[in-house]
Amino acid sequence: MAFDGIPRKAFDFYKELEADNTREHWHAHKADYDSAVRRPLQALLEELEDEFGPAKLFRPQRDTRFSKDKSPYKTSQGATVGGDGHAGYYLELGADGLFVGGGFHAFTPDGTARYRSAVDDDKSGAEAQAIVDRLLDKGFSLVGERVKTQPRGYRADHPRIELIRYKSLGVEKRIPKTKATGKQALPAVRDTWRDLRPLVEWLASHTAT
């Protein structure tokens, strides 16, 4: 499947869905989702597969079983490209453009413990801090679940306490619609993931079981 670009209709689709998140609206516009969102993203991810690995496109339906918000559909389309363990890349298309990032999700306390131990270590921790600092200088933002104070066993004045506070860590950048519409989305995502590769590789090597 050749990548022909992300049409502006993809962003309009989610703007309209935010205003009317009902099953009736979704089914009336499902053809727009298939043609403007799902197929272009699948084609984009296939173009990047040789370099970054196979991708998983998330389901558009929300899991509302344990949520007070019963809106049936997600107002963005996400996808992940797995690395080793739980480290990898991701992107998300919504009304405002693309969010492109990378990082790791710890599904168990052991995963968080391995991450924190690696950040605590003088050598591997200094490597992680240097990578993160370079990404922040390039306009990336840190995201992820974190504690407000220092975790048990770590002192408050640890030189990398800000990174140690994270349970799961992501680094992402927003690509606005002006740079995500059409075929320019492909190099935008590819170049962003290339910037993130040192972090994803560090996380994969230090958090994998």
PDB file of C-alpha atoms in Angstrom:
ATOM      1  CA  MET A   1       0.000   0.000   0.000  1.00  0.00           C
ATOM      2  CA  ALA A   2       1.658   3.235  -1.154  1.00  0.00           C
ATOM      3  CA  PHE A   3       1.536   6.249   1.135  1.00  0.00           C
ATOM      4  CA  ASP A   4      -0.227   9.112  -0.658  1.00  0.00           C
ATOM      5  CA  GLY A   5      -0.303  11.469   2.314  1.00  0.00           C
ATOM      6  CA  ILE A   6      -2.617  12.284   5.199  1.00  0.00           C
ATOM      7  CA  PRO A   7      -5.592  14.292   3.910  1.00  0.00           C
ATOM      8  CA  ARG A   8      -6.908  17.307   5.776  1.00  0.00           C
ATOM      9  CA  LYS A   9     -10.156  15.351   6.122  1.00  0.00           C
ATOM     10  CA  ALA A  10      -8.414  13.186   8.735  1.00  0.00           C
ATOM     11  CA  PHE A  11      -8.091  16.116  11.127  1.00  0.00           C
ATOM     12  CA  ASP A  12     -11.561  17.405  10.279  1.00  0.00           C
ATOM     13  CA  PHE A  13     -12.968  13.952  11.045  1.00  0.00           C
ATOM     14  CA  TYR A  14     -11.747  14.153  14.642  1.00  0.00           C
ATOM     15  CA  LYS A  15     -12.832  17.753  15.073  1.00  0.00           C
ATOM     16  CA  GLU A  16     -16.344  16.701  14.091  1.00  0.00           C
ATOM     17  CA  LEU A  17     -16.179  13.612  16.313  1.00  0.00           C
ATOM     18  CA  GLU A  18     -15.219  15.751  19.312  1.00  0.00           C
ATOM     19  CA  ALA A  19     -18.427  17.726  18.738  1.00  0.00           C
ATOM     20  CA  ASP A  20     -20.649  14.671  18.227  1.00  0.00           C
ATOM     21  CA  ASN A  21     -19.197  11.507  19.763  1.00  0.00           C
ATOM     22  CA  THR A  22     -22.152   9.204  19.136  1.00  0.00           C
ATOM     23  CA  ARG A  23     -22.573   5.881  17.404  1.00  0.00           C
ATOM     24  CA  GLU A  24     -24.966   7.496  14.954  1.00  0.00           C
ATOM     25  CA  HIS A  25     -22.384  10.065  13.899  1.00  0.00           C
ATOM     26  CA  TRP A  26     -19.629   7.461  13.700  1.00  0.00           C
ATOM     27  CA  HIS A  27     -21.545   5.082  11.471  1.00  0.00           C
ATOM     28  CA  ALA A  28     -22.648   7.948   9.233  1.00  0.00           C
ATOM     29  CA  HIS A  29     -18.969   8.920   8.729  1.00  0.00           C
ATOM     30  CA  LYS A  30     -17.199   5.568   8.998  1.00  0.00           C
ATOM     31  CA  ALA A  31     -16.225   5.740   5.329  1.00  0.00           C
ATOM     32  CA  ASP A  32     -14.339   8.963   6.115  1.00  0.00           C
ATOM     33  CA  TYR A  33     -12.502   7.222   8.949  1.00  0.00           C
ATOM     34  CA  ASP A  34     -11.507   4.332   6.695  1.00  0.00           C
ATOM     35  CA  SER A  35     -10.359   6.477   3.772  1.00  0.00           C
ATOM     36  CA  ALA A  36      -8.874   9.509   5.561  1.00  0.00           C
ATOM     37  CA  VAL A  37      -7.503   8.034   8.796  1.00  0.00           C
ATOM     38  CA  ARG A  38      -7.043   4.272   8.915  1.00  0.00           C
ATOM     39  CA  ARG A  39      -5.729   3.563   5.427  1.00  0.00           C
ATOM     40  CA  PRO A  40      -3.305   6.539   5.233  1.00  0.00           C
ATOM     41  CA  LEU A  41      -1.850   5.712   8.645  1.00  0.00           C
ATOM     42  CA  GLN A  42      -1.477   2.054   7.744  1.00  0.00           C
ATOM     43  CA  ALA A  43       0.359   3.051   4.572  1.00  0.00           C
ATOM     44  CA  LEU A  44       2.600   5.487   6.467  1.00  0.00           C
ATOM     45  CA  LEU A  45       3.509   2.859   9.047  1.00  0.00           C
ATOM     46  CA  GLU A  46       4.239   0.295   6.351  1.00  0.00           C
ATOM     47  CA  GLU A  47       6.705   2.759   4.780  1.00  0.00           C
ATOM     48  CA  LEU A  48       8.520   2.979   8.125  1.00  0.00           C
ATOM     49  CA  GLU A  49       8.404  -0.716   8.990  1.00  0.00           C
ATOM     50  CA  ASP A  50      11.796  -1.667   7.533  1.00  0.00           C
ATOM     51  CA  GLU A  51      13.541   0.917   9.702  1.00  0.00           C
ATOM     52  CA  PHE A  52      11.533   0.830  12.929  1.00  0.00           C
ATOM     53  CA  GLY A  53       9.600  -2.429  12.942  1.00  0.00           C
ATOM     54  CA  PRO A  54       5.957  -3.506  12.529  1.00  0.00           C
ATOM     55  CA  ALA A  55       3.225  -1.297  13.943  1.00  0.00           C
ATOM     56  CA  LYS A  56      -0.044  -1.869  15.747  1.00  0.00           C
ATOM     57  CA  LEU A  57      -2.980   0.429  15.010  1.00  0.00           C
ATOM     58  CA  PHE A  58      -5.307   0.779  18.000  1.00  0.00           C
ATOM     59  CA  ARG A  59      -9.045   0.155  17.877  1.00  0.00           C
ATOM     60  CA  PRO A  60     -11.143   3.319  17.521  1.00  0.00           C
ATOM     61  CA  GLN A  61     -13.638   2.216  20.184  1.00  0.00           C
ATOM     62  CA  ARG A  62     -13.126   3.250  23.802  1.00  0.00           C
ATOM     63  CA  ASP A  63     -13.247   0.784  26.684  1.00  0.00           C
ATOM     64  CA  THR A  64     -15.934   2.409  28.819  1.00  0.00           C
ATOM     65  CA  ARG A  65     -16.449  -0.388  31.340  1.00  0.00           C
ATOM     66  CA  PHE A  66     -14.636   1.365  34.188  1.00  0.00           C
ATOM     67  CA  SER A  67     -14.967   4.976  33.048  1.00  0.00           C
ATOM     68  CA  LYS A  68     -17.506   7.638  33.930  1.00  0.00           C
ATOM     69  CA  ASP A  69     -17.081   8.975  30.410  1.00  0.00           C
ATOM     70  CA  LYS A  70     -19.239   6.746  28.227  1.00  0.00           C
ATOM     71  CA  SER A  71     -18.285   8.367  24.908  1.00  0.00           C
ATOM     72  CA  PRO A  72     -18.025   5.376  22.592  1.00  0.00           C
ATOM     73  CA  TYR A  73     -15.088   6.465  20.398  1.00  0.00           C
ATOM     74  CA  LYS A  74     -11.573   7.759  20.894  1.00  0.00           C
ATOM     75  CA  THR A  75     -11.047  11.276  19.570  1.00  0.00           C
ATOM     76  CA  SER A  76      -7.657  10.348  18.131  1.00  0.00           C
ATOM     77  CA  GLN A  77      -6.115   7.397  16.329  1.00  0.00           C
ATOM     78  CA  GLY A  78      -3.055   5.906  17.983  1.00  0.00           C
ATOM     79  CA  ALA A  79      -0.434   3.434  16.863  1.00  0.00           C
ATOM     80  CA  THR A  80       2.657   1.890  18.437  1.00  0.00           C
ATOM     81  CA  VAL A  81       5.801   0.395  17.007  1.00  0.00           C
ATOM     82  CA  GLY A  82       7.251  -2.064  19.474  1.00  0.00           C
ATOM     83  CA  GLY A  83      10.880  -2.269  20.423  1.00  0.00           C
ATOM     84  CA  ASP A  84      12.484  -4.711  22.823  1.00  0.00           C
ATOM     85  CA  GLY A  85      10.350  -5.300  25.904  1.00  0.00           C
ATOM     86  CA  HIS A  86       7.904  -2.449  26.449  1.00  0.00           C
ATOM     87  CA  ALA A  87      10.048   0.266  24.820  1.00  0.00           C
ATOM     88  CA  GLY A  88       9.105   1.608  21.412  1.00  0.00           C
ATOM     89  CA  TYR A  89       7.673   4.414  19.311  1.00  0.00           C
ATOM     90  CA  TYR A  90       4.168   5.785  18.986  1.00  0.00           C
ATOM     91  CA  LEU A  91       2.103   8.316  17.106  1.00  0.00           C
ATOM     92  CA  GLU A  92      -1.366   9.752  17.527  1.00  0.00           C
ATOM     93  CA  LEU A  93      -3.485  11.589  14.985  1.00  0.00           C
ATOM     94  CA  GLY A  94      -6.157  13.971  16.266  1.00  0.00           C
ATOM     95  CA  ALA A  95      -7.920  17.192  15.406  1.00  0.00           C
ATOM     96  CA  ASP A  96      -4.822  19.344  16.011  1.00  0.00           C
ATOM     97  CA  GLY A  97      -2.248  17.283  14.136  1.00  0.00           C
ATOM     98  CA  LEU A  98       0.119  14.488  15.127  1.00  0.00           C
ATOM     99  CA  PHE A  99       1.767  13.647  18.416  1.00  0.00           C
ATOM    100  CA  VAL A 100       4.890  11.599  17.776  1.00  0.00           C
ATOM    101  CA  GLY A 101       6.918  10.053  20.545  1.00  0.00           C
ATOM    102  CA  GLY A 102       8.800   7.190  22.064  1.00  0.00           C
ATOM    103  CA  GLY A 103       9.401   5.692  25.471  1.00  0.00           C
ATOM    104  CA  PHE A 104       8.425   2.760  27.645  1.00  0.00           C
ATOM    105  CA  HIS A 105       5.450   1.634  29.688  1.00  0.00           C
ATOM    106  CA  ALA A 106       6.079  -0.384  32.825  1.00  0.00           C
ATOM    107  CA  PHE A 107       3.261  -2.878  33.266  1.00  0.00           C
ATOM    108  CA  THR A 108       4.725  -4.181  36.543  1.00  0.00           C
ATOM    109  CA  PRO A 109       6.584  -2.649  39.502  1.00  0.00           C
ATOM    110  CA  ASP A 110       9.634  -4.640  38.401  1.00  0.00           C
ATOM    111  CA  GLY A 111       9.737  -2.683  35.142  1.00  0.00           C
ATOM    112  CA  THR A 112       9.745   0.627  36.990  1.00  0.00           C
ATOM    113  CA  ALA A 113      12.384  -0.690  39.389  1.00  0.00           C
ATOM    114  CA  ARG A 114      14.699  -1.670  36.511  1.00  0.00           C
ATOM    115  CA  TYR A 115      14.256   1.751  34.927  1.00  0.00           C
ATOM    116  CA  ARG A 116      14.988   3.623  38.155  1.00  0.00           C
ATOM    117  CA  SER A 117      17.995   1.481  38.931  1.00  0.00           C
ATOM    118  CA  ALA A 118      19.466   2.264  35.507  1.00  0.00           C
ATOM    119  CA  VAL A 119      18.854   5.997  35.958  1.00  0.00           C
ATOM    120  CA  ASP A 120      20.410   5.812  39.419  1.00  0.00           C
ATOM    121  CA  ASP A 121      23.593   4.199  38.071  1.00  0.00           C
ATOM    122  CA  ASP A 122      26.352   6.748  37.455  1.00  0.00           C
ATOM    123  CA  LYS A 123      27.216   5.526  33.957  1.00  0.00           C
ATOM    124  CA  SER A 124      23.863   4.490  32.469  1.00  0.00           C
ATOM    125  CA  GLY A 125      22.032   7.265  34.299  1.00  0.00           C
ATOM    126  CA  ALA A 126      24.358   9.922  32.908  1.00  0.00           C
ATOM    127  CA  GLU A 127      23.757   8.511  29.411  1.00  0.00           C
ATOM    128  CA  ALA A 128      19.983   8.734  29.892  1.00  0.00           C
ATOM    129  CA  GLN A 129      20.150  12.286  31.205  1.00  0.00           C
ATOM    130  CA  ALA A 130      22.303  13.404  28.273  1.00  0.00           C
ATOM    131  CA  ILE A 131      19.881  11.855  25.781  1.00  0.00           C
ATOM    132  CA  VAL A 132      16.864  13.461  27.443  1.00  0.00           C
ATOM    133  CA  ASP A 133      18.577  16.850  27.628  1.00  0.00           C
ATOM    134  CA  ARG A 134      19.315  16.759  23.888  1.00  0.00           C
ATOM    135  CA  LEU A 135      15.690  15.922  23.136  1.00  0.00           C
ATOM    136  CA  LEU A 136      14.407  18.724  25.358  1.00  0.00           C
ATOM    137  CA  ASP A 137      16.717  21.131  23.517  1.00  0.00           C
ATOM    138  CA  LYS A 138      15.059  19.984  20.274  1.00  0.00           C
ATOM    139  CA  GLY A 139      11.597  20.871  21.538  1.00  0.00           C
ATOM    140  CA  PHE A 140      10.436  17.517  22.883  1.00  0.00           C
ATOM    141  CA  SER A 141       8.392  17.204  26.084  1.00  0.00           C
ATOM    142  CA  LEU A 142       8.592  14.603  28.834  1.00  0.00           C
ATOM    143  CA  VAL A 143       5.361  12.754  29.567  1.00  0.00           C
ATOM    144  CA  GLY A 144       4.400   9.767  31.674  1.00  0.00           C
ATOM    145  CA  GLU A 145       3.204   8.680  35.085  1.00  0.00           C
ATOM    146  CA  ARG A 146       5.373   9.993  37.927  1.00  0.00           C
ATOM    147  CA  VAL A 147       5.345  10.458  41.672  1.00  0.00           C
ATOM    148  CA  LYS A 148       5.334  13.936  43.220  1.00  0.00           C
ATOM    149  CA  THR A 149       8.189  13.296  45.639  1.00  0.00           C
ATOM    150  CA  GLN A 150      11.224  11.036  45.559  1.00  0.00           C
ATOM    151  CA  PRO A 151      10.484   7.290  45.424  1.00  0.00           C
ATOM    152  CA  ARG A 152      11.371   5.227  48.458  1.00  0.00           C
ATOM    153  CA  GLY A 153      15.076   4.495  48.570  1.00  0.00           C
ATOM    154  CA  TYR A 154      16.166   7.576  46.614  1.00  0.00           C
ATOM    155  CA  ARG A 155      17.296  10.830  48.130  1.00  0.00           C
ATOM    156  CA  ALA A 156      15.604  14.104  47.217  1.00  0.00           C
ATOM    157  CA  ASP A 157      18.856  15.705  46.062  1.00  0.00           C
ATOM    158  CA  HIS A 158      19.744  12.903  43.634  1.00  0.00           C
ATOM    159  CA  PRO A 159      21.200  14.546  40.502  1.00  0.00           C
ATOM    160  CA  ARG A 160      18.648  12.737  38.310  1.00  0.00           C
ATOM    161  CA  ILE A 161      15.696  12.748  40.695  1.00  0.00           C
ATOM    162  CA  GLU A 162      13.384  14.253  38.050  1.00  0.00           C
ATOM    163  CA  LEU A 163      13.878  11.199  35.821  1.00  0.00           C
ATOM    164  CA  ILE A 164      13.749   8.795  38.754  1.00  0.00           C
ATOM    165  CA  ARG A 165      10.283  10.068  39.700  1.00  0.00           C
ATOM    166  CA  TYR A 166       8.817   8.584  36.520  1.00  0.00           C
ATOM    167  CA  LYS A 167       7.115   5.203  36.659  1.00  0.00           C
ATOM    168  CA  SER A 168       6.799   5.125  32.871  1.00  0.00           C
ATOM    169  CA  LEU A 169       8.548   7.597  30.616  1.00  0.00           C
ATOM    170  CA  GLY A 170       7.653   9.054  27.246  1.00  0.00           C
ATOM    171  CA  VAL A 171       9.149  11.849  25.158  1.00  0.00           C
ATOM    172  CA  GLU A 172       6.999  13.387  22.459  1.00  0.00           C
ATOM    173  CA  LYS A 173       6.629  16.272  20.054  1.00  0.00           C
ATOM    174  CA  ARG A 174       3.548  17.761  18.427  1.00  0.00           C
ATOM    175  CA  ILE A 175       3.557  18.062  14.644  1.00  0.00           C
ATOM    176  CA  PRO A 176       0.892  20.621  13.683  1.00  0.00           C
ATOM    177  CA  LYS A 177      -1.517  20.095  10.806  1.00  0.00           C
ATOM    178  CA  THR A 178       0.514  22.468   8.617  1.00  0.00           C
ATOM    179  CA  LYS A 179       3.418  19.984   8.722  1.00  0.00           C
ATOM    180  CA  ALA A 180       1.393  16.772   8.997  1.00  0.00           C
ATOM    181  CA  THR A 181      -0.975  17.147   6.047  1.00  0.00           C
ATOM    182  CA  GLY A 182      -0.093  15.397   2.816  1.00  0.00           C
ATOM    183  CA  LYS A 183       3.081  13.466   2.065  1.00  0.00           C
ATOM    184  CA  GLN A 184       5.195  15.614   4.390  1.00  0.00           C
ATOM    185  CA  ALA A 185       3.819  13.544   7.293  1.00  0.00           C
ATOM    186  CA  LEU A 186       6.157  10.680   6.346  1.00  0.00           C
ATOM    187  CA  PRO A 187       9.481  12.511   6.759  1.00  0.00           C
ATOM    188  CA  ALA A 188       8.100  14.360   9.790  1.00  0.00           C
ATOM    189  CA  VAL A 189       7.357  11.106  11.626  1.00  0.00           C
ATOM    190  CA  ARG A 190      10.506   9.376  10.384  1.00  0.00           C
ATOM    191  CA  ASP A 191      12.811  12.218  11.432  1.00  0.00           C
ATOM    192  CA  THR A 192      11.150  12.483  14.843  1.00  0.00           C
ATOM    193  CA  TRP A 193      11.540   8.771  15.490  1.00  0.00           C
ATOM    194  CA  ARG A 194      15.162   8.969  14.399  1.00  0.00           C
ATOM    195  CA  ASP A 195      15.720  11.685  16.992  1.00  0.00           C
ATOM    196  CA  LEU A 196      14.114   9.396  19.572  1.00  0.00           C
ATOM    197  CA  ARG A 197      16.036   6.252  18.641  1.00  0.00           C
ATOM    198  CA  PRO A 198      18.862   6.729  21.219  1.00  0.00           C
ATOM    199  CA  LEU A 199      16.296   7.009  24.017  1.00  0.00           C
ATOM    200  CA  VAL A 200      14.217   4.050  22.843  1.00  0.00           C
ATOM    201  CA  GLU A 201      17.355   1.906  22.514  1.00  0.00           C
ATOM    202  CA  TRP A 202      18.525   2.960  25.989  1.00  0.00           C
ATOM    203  CA  LEU A 203      15.144   2.108  27.481  1.00  0.00           C
ATOM    204  CA  ALA A 204      14.988  -1.210  25.645  1.00  0.00           C
ATOM    205  CA  SER A 205      18.412  -2.248  26.912  1.00  0.00           C
ATOM    206  CA  HIS A 206      17.786  -1.210  30.525  1.00  0.00           C
ATOM    207  CA  THR A 207      14.136  -2.139  31.116  1.00  0.00           C
ATOM    208  CA  ALA A 208      13.778  -5.430  29.257  1.00  0.00           C
ATOM    209  CA  THR A 209      13.405  -8.571  31.345  1.00  0.00           C
TER     210      THR A 209
END
